[in-house]
């Protein structure tokens, strides 16, 4: 990997990190920025990160401009989506924790049952009749 | 002008500045940045990165379009072109801008904040 390519990747990574989540449109803007960074990296050998900043500005400034282009409705809508996603994630975590706690309580209950003299057997126990010959040679069935 | 206050002012006018420059002819990103500084005699400066979200939005609205041109052996340059809808929008933007700046001037003058206005 060339020095220019490394500087491009580092710069792009910081740009991407500073962007909010507005969905598909954000990806398109990032693709456009990445394309321009790539062109600059191709035409400038031994490019440094500082040179990238000098030409394109601080990575977070690009995200600032992107947000500034949004009207209030778009920002509110994006915040709502974010809130919904957060709600779903938190709810899922709570459900998973509750299922896990339920399972834990069930296991403790089973352990407690065994400790009190109960035991659980999988399937029915079948006792086969066995023939045992006695002294007279007759066989008797012992169950 | 400090960077922060200048940027806050440019925020609302960047689209208009880009459309105005593209009215003169097709330009690529870095060229737009240079022309902004040149035409304003250094009063307004911006960096290339901040331009792309604005260019994307203008293109998304159908006000400008782009054309990739091969420069050299493997380098391509993206030239932006002002569309008819963009010209109409620019006229409206300039009109709105003049109304607002006139209003601001009147308020500042009325307050005596700046006698040179």
GROMACS .gro file of C-alpha atoms in nm:
model
  260
    1UNK     CA    1   0.000   0.000   0.000
    2UNK     CA    2   0.139   0.341  -0.097
    3UNK     CA    3   0.170   0.634   0.143
    4UNK     CA    4  -0.099   0.824  -0.049
    5UNK     CA    5  -0.338   0.531  -0.021
    6UNK     CA    6  -0.274   0.505   0.353
    7UNK     CA    7  -0.345   0.877   0.399
    8UNK     CA    8  -0.663   0.844   0.192
    9UNK     CA    9  -0.787   0.548   0.396
   10UNK     CA   10  -0.712   0.718   0.726
   11UNK     CA   11  -0.888   1.037   0.620
   12UNK     CA   12  -1.190   0.852   0.481
   13UNK     CA   13  -1.222   0.642   0.797
   14UNK     CA   14  -1.243   0.961   1.006
   15UNK     CA   15  -1.495   1.116   0.767
   16UNK     CA   16  -1.714   0.805   0.786
   17UNK     CA   17  -1.690   0.794   1.164
   18UNK     CA   18  -1.803   1.155   1.199
   19UNK     CA   19  -2.111   1.110   0.979
   20UNK     CA   20  -2.452   1.064   1.140
   21UNK     CA   21  -2.692   0.794   1.018
   22UNK     CA   22  -2.928   0.922   0.752
   23UNK     CA   23  -2.938   0.599   0.552
   24UNK     CA   24  -2.880   0.550   0.181
   25UNK     CA   25  -2.819   0.916   0.101
   26UNK     CA   26  -2.530   0.930   0.346
   27UNK     CA   27  -2.370   0.631   0.173
   28UNK     CA   28  -2.395   0.808  -0.163
   29UNK     CA   29  -2.231   1.125  -0.028
   30UNK     CA   30  -1.957   0.917   0.134
   31UNK     CA   31  -1.901   0.733  -0.194
   32UNK     CA   32  -1.865   1.068  -0.373
   33UNK     CA   33  -1.618   1.194  -0.111
   34UNK     CA   34  -1.422   0.868  -0.130
   35UNK     CA   35  -1.406   0.894  -0.507
   36UNK     CA   36  -1.264   1.246  -0.486
   37UNK     CA   37  -1.013   1.144  -0.220
   38UNK     CA   38  -0.906   0.856  -0.444
   39UNK     CA   39  -0.854   1.087  -0.738
   40UNK     CA   40  -0.644   1.323  -0.530
   41UNK     CA   41  -0.441   1.033  -0.388
   42UNK     CA   42  -0.382   0.901  -0.741
   43UNK     CA   43  -0.255   1.232  -0.877
   44UNK     CA   44  -0.037   1.315  -0.572
   45UNK     CA   45   0.248   1.078  -0.487
   46UNK     CA   46   0.363   1.048  -0.123
   47UNK     CA   47   0.055   1.225   0.004
   48UNK     CA   48   0.033   1.276   0.380
   49UNK     CA   49  -0.275   1.295   0.602
   50UNK     CA   50  -0.196   1.663   0.671
   51UNK     CA   51  -0.203   1.736   0.299
   52UNK     CA   52  -0.543   1.567   0.280
   53UNK     CA   53  -0.672   1.793   0.559
   54UNK     CA   54  -0.524   2.099   0.389
   55UNK     CA   55  -0.706   2.022   0.067
   56UNK     CA   56  -1.037   1.877   0.192
   57UNK     CA   57  -1.066   2.031   0.537
   58UNK     CA   58  -1.106   1.851   0.868
   59UNK     CA   59  -1.299   1.523   0.831
   60UNK     CA   60  -1.571   1.634   1.073
   61UNK     CA   61  -1.628   1.952   0.868
   62UNK     CA   62  -1.759   1.738   0.583
   63UNK     CA   63  -2.014   1.581   0.818
   64UNK     CA   64  -2.102   1.932   0.946
   65UNK     CA   65  -2.176   2.052   0.595
   66UNK     CA   66  -2.379   1.740   0.527
   67UNK     CA   67  -2.598   1.804   0.832
   68UNK     CA   68  -2.629   2.173   0.745
   69UNK     CA   69  -2.780   2.074   0.411
   70UNK     CA   70  -3.061   1.892   0.590
   71UNK     CA   71  -3.384   2.067   0.673
   72UNK     CA   72  -3.538   2.032   1.019
   73UNK     CA   73  -3.793   1.769   0.904
   74UNK     CA   74  -3.517   1.541   0.775
   75UNK     CA   75  -3.318   1.579   1.098
   76UNK     CA   76  -3.625   1.509   1.315
   77UNK     CA   77  -3.713   1.206   1.102
   78UNK     CA   78  -3.357   1.070   1.131
   79UNK     CA   79  -3.364   1.123   1.508
   80UNK     CA   80  -3.696   0.934   1.528
   81UNK     CA   81  -3.548   0.641   1.336
   82UNK     CA   82  -3.250   0.642   1.569
   83UNK     CA   83  -3.482   0.648   1.871
   84UNK     CA   84  -3.683   0.356   1.729
   85UNK     CA   85  -3.368   0.153   1.662
   86UNK     CA   86  -3.249   0.222   2.017
   87UNK     CA   87  -3.588   0.117   2.159
   88UNK     CA   88  -3.579  -0.211   1.962
   89UNK     CA   89  -3.222  -0.285   2.076
   90UNK     CA   90  -3.296  -0.208   2.443
   91UNK     CA   91  -3.622  -0.412   2.434
   92UNK     CA   92  -3.439  -0.708   2.276
   93UNK     CA   93  -3.169  -0.695   2.543
   94UNK     CA   94  -3.434  -0.685   2.820
   95UNK     CA   95  -3.623  -0.985   2.666
   96UNK     CA   96  -3.299  -1.185   2.632
   97UNK     CA   97  -3.205  -1.109   2.994
   98UNK     CA   98  -3.553  -1.211   3.114
   99UNK     CA   99  -3.541  -1.540   2.917
  100UNK     CA  100  -3.198  -1.611   3.060
  101UNK     CA  101  -3.317  -1.533   3.415
  102UNK     CA  102  -3.622  -1.758   3.362
  103UNK     CA  103  -3.398  -2.042   3.249
  104UNK     CA  104  -3.170  -1.983   3.548
  105UNK     CA  105  -3.466  -2.000   3.790
  106UNK     CA  106  -3.587  -2.322   3.620
  107UNK     CA  107  -3.239  -2.479   3.655
  108UNK     CA  108  -3.218  -2.380   4.023
  109UNK     CA  109  -3.565  -2.529   4.079
  110UNK     CA  110  -3.455  -2.860   3.918
  111UNK     CA  111  -3.138  -2.870   4.129
  112UNK     CA  112  -3.349  -2.805   4.436
  113UNK     CA  113  -3.585  -3.093   4.345
  114UNK     CA  114  -3.293  -3.338   4.314
  115UNK     CA  115  -3.154  -3.218   4.643
  116UNK     CA  116  -3.492  -3.297   4.807
  117UNK     CA  117  -3.492  -3.659   4.689
  118UNK     CA  118  -3.667  -3.619   4.355
  119UNK     CA  119  -3.509  -3.730   4.034
  120UNK     CA  120  -3.615  -3.709   3.678
  121UNK     CA  121  -3.599  -4.014   3.448
  122UNK     CA  122  -3.621  -3.986   3.076
  123UNK     CA  123  -3.881  -4.238   2.941
  124UNK     CA  124  -4.067  -4.528   3.117
  125UNK     CA  125  -3.879  -4.796   3.313
  126UNK     CA  126  -3.959  -5.149   3.185
  127UNK     CA  127  -3.898  -5.441   3.420
  128UNK     CA  128  -3.866  -5.764   3.224
  129UNK     CA  129  -3.987  -6.092   3.391
  130UNK     CA  130  -3.692  -6.326   3.460
  131UNK     CA  131  -3.718  -6.708   3.486
  132UNK     CA  132  -3.524  -6.853   3.781
  133UNK     CA  133  -3.513  -7.238   3.817
  134UNK     CA  134  -3.589  -7.361   4.175
  135UNK     CA  135  -3.464  -7.676   4.355
  136UNK     CA  136  -3.726  -7.906   4.192
  137UNK     CA  137  -3.632  -7.791   3.848
  138UNK     CA  138  -3.954  -7.599   3.795
  139UNK     CA  139  -3.922  -7.251   3.677
  140UNK     CA  140  -4.095  -6.975   3.846
  141UNK     CA  141  -4.155  -6.634   3.715
  142UNK     CA  142  -4.018  -6.364   3.926
  143UNK     CA  143  -4.124  -6.016   3.862
  144UNK     CA  144  -1.368   3.757   0.959
  145UNK     CA  145  -1.317   3.467   1.198
  146UNK     CA  146  -1.355   3.119   1.058
  147UNK     CA  147  -1.658   3.033   1.268
  148UNK     CA  148  -1.870   3.338   1.188
  149UNK     CA  149  -1.771   3.321   0.824
  150UNK     CA  150  -1.872   2.958   0.803
  151UNK     CA  151  -2.203   3.027   0.972
  152UNK     CA  152  -2.273   3.296   0.714
  153UNK     CA  153  -2.164   3.081   0.422
  154UNK     CA  154  -2.381   2.793   0.543
  155UNK     CA  155  -2.694   2.929   0.382
  156UNK     CA  156  -2.528   3.071   0.076
  157UNK     CA  157  -2.298   2.791  -0.041
  158UNK     CA  158  -2.556   2.645  -0.281
  159UNK     CA  159  -2.610   2.989  -0.431
  160UNK     CA  160  -2.236   3.049  -0.469
  161UNK     CA  161  -2.184   2.714  -0.643
  162UNK     CA  162  -2.477   2.770  -0.881
  163UNK     CA  163  -2.349   3.122  -0.958
  164UNK     CA  164  -2.003   2.991  -1.047
  165UNK     CA  165  -2.143   2.708  -1.258
  166UNK     CA  166  -2.343   2.964  -1.453
  167UNK     CA  167  -2.008   3.086  -1.590
  168UNK     CA  168  -1.917   2.737  -1.708
  169UNK     CA  169  -1.864   2.374  -1.606
  170UNK     CA  170  -1.616   2.326  -1.322
  171UNK     CA  171  -1.471   2.047  -1.110
  172UNK     CA  172  -1.467   2.045  -0.729
  173UNK     CA  173  -1.128   2.194  -0.657
  174UNK     CA  174  -1.178   2.451  -0.932
  175UNK     CA  175  -1.497   2.569  -0.758
  176UNK     CA  176  -1.304   2.611  -0.432
  177UNK     CA  177  -1.035   2.815  -0.606
  178UNK     CA  178  -1.288   3.030  -0.794
  179UNK     CA  179  -1.477   3.107  -0.471
  180UNK     CA  180  -1.158   3.240  -0.310
  181UNK     CA  181  -1.053   3.418  -0.630
  182UNK     CA  182  -1.388   3.583  -0.706
  183UNK     CA  183  -1.433   3.700  -0.346
  184UNK     CA  184  -1.072   3.822  -0.334
  185UNK     CA  185  -1.001   3.589  -0.043
  186UNK     CA  186  -1.295   3.706   0.169
  187UNK     CA  187  -1.469   3.372   0.137
  188UNK     CA  188  -1.276   3.050   0.157
  189UNK     CA  189  -1.392   2.693   0.175
  190UNK     CA  190  -1.235   2.351   0.146
  191UNK     CA  191  -1.306   2.087  -0.111
  192UNK     CA  192  -1.448   1.833   0.132
  193UNK     CA  193  -1.727   2.065   0.245
  194UNK     CA  194  -1.830   2.111  -0.115
  195UNK     CA  195  -1.935   1.753  -0.189
  196UNK     CA  196  -2.238   1.725   0.040
  197UNK     CA  197  -2.368   2.047  -0.121
  198UNK     CA  198  -2.290   1.928  -0.474
  199UNK     CA  199  -2.462   1.597  -0.400
  200UNK     CA  200  -2.774   1.775  -0.279
  201UNK     CA  201  -2.785   2.010  -0.578
  202UNK     CA  202  -2.749   1.715  -0.812
  203UNK     CA  203  -3.013   1.519  -0.624
  204UNK     CA  204  -3.252   1.812  -0.671
  205UNK     CA  205  -3.178   1.812  -1.046
  206UNK     CA  206  -3.023   2.160  -1.038
  207UNK     CA  207  -2.682   2.042  -1.162
  208UNK     CA  208  -2.545   1.734  -1.335
  209UNK     CA  209  -2.197   1.586  -1.361
  210UNK     CA  210  -1.978   1.457  -1.635
  211UNK     CA  211  -1.662   1.249  -1.591
  212UNK     CA  212  -1.376   1.349  -1.817
  213UNK     CA  213  -1.055   1.151  -1.852
  214UNK     CA  214  -0.752   1.369  -1.776
  215UNK     CA  215  -0.415   1.216  -1.852
  216UNK     CA  216  -0.379   0.840  -1.868
  217UNK     CA  217  -0.597   0.716  -1.584
  218UNK     CA  218  -0.715   1.023  -1.396
  219UNK     CA  219  -1.076   1.130  -1.425
  220UNK     CA  220  -1.219   1.464  -1.330
  221UNK     CA  221  -1.584   1.519  -1.242
  222UNK     CA  222  -1.716   1.836  -1.404
  223UNK     CA  223  -2.037   1.988  -1.274
  224UNK     CA  224  -2.285   2.150  -1.507
  225UNK     CA  225  -2.570   2.390  -1.430
  226UNK     CA  226  -2.906   2.262  -1.555
  227UNK     CA  227  -3.204   2.475  -1.665
  228UNK     CA  228  -3.380   2.408  -1.333
  229UNK     CA  229  -3.063   2.526  -1.160
  230UNK     CA  230  -3.070   2.857  -1.344
  231UNK     CA  231  -3.428   2.919  -1.233
  232UNK     CA  232  -3.344   2.823  -0.877
  233UNK     CA  233  -3.039   3.051  -0.879
  234UNK     CA  234  -3.251   3.352  -0.981
  235UNK     CA  235  -3.492   3.277  -0.698
  236UNK     CA  236  -3.206   3.231  -0.449
  237UNK     CA  237  -3.043   3.561  -0.548
  238UNK     CA  238  -3.378   3.737  -0.517
  239UNK     CA  239  -3.438   3.591  -0.170
  240UNK     CA  240  -3.080   3.668  -0.068
  241UNK     CA  241  -3.118   4.034  -0.170
  242UNK     CA  242  -3.442   4.067   0.025
  243UNK     CA  243  -3.284   3.921   0.338
  244UNK     CA  244  -2.957   4.117   0.316
  245UNK     CA  245  -3.150   4.441   0.250
  246UNK     CA  246  -3.360   4.366   0.558
  247UNK     CA  247  -3.052   4.292   0.767
  248UNK     CA  248  -2.886   4.614   0.646
  249UNK     CA  249  -3.195   4.816   0.734
  250UNK     CA  250  -3.206   4.667   1.084
  251UNK     CA  251  -2.834   4.726   1.146
  252UNK     CA  252  -2.859   5.082   1.014
  253UNK     CA  253  -3.169   5.147   1.225
  254UNK     CA  254  -2.991   5.024   1.537
  255UNK     CA  255  -2.690   5.237   1.458
  256UNK     CA  256  -2.471   4.932   1.497
  257UNK     CA  257  -2.275   5.014   1.184
  258UNK     CA  258  -2.289   5.363   1.039
  259UNK     CA  259  -2.093   5.261   0.733
  260UNK     CA  260  -2.382   5.041   0.602
   0.00000   0.00000   0.00000
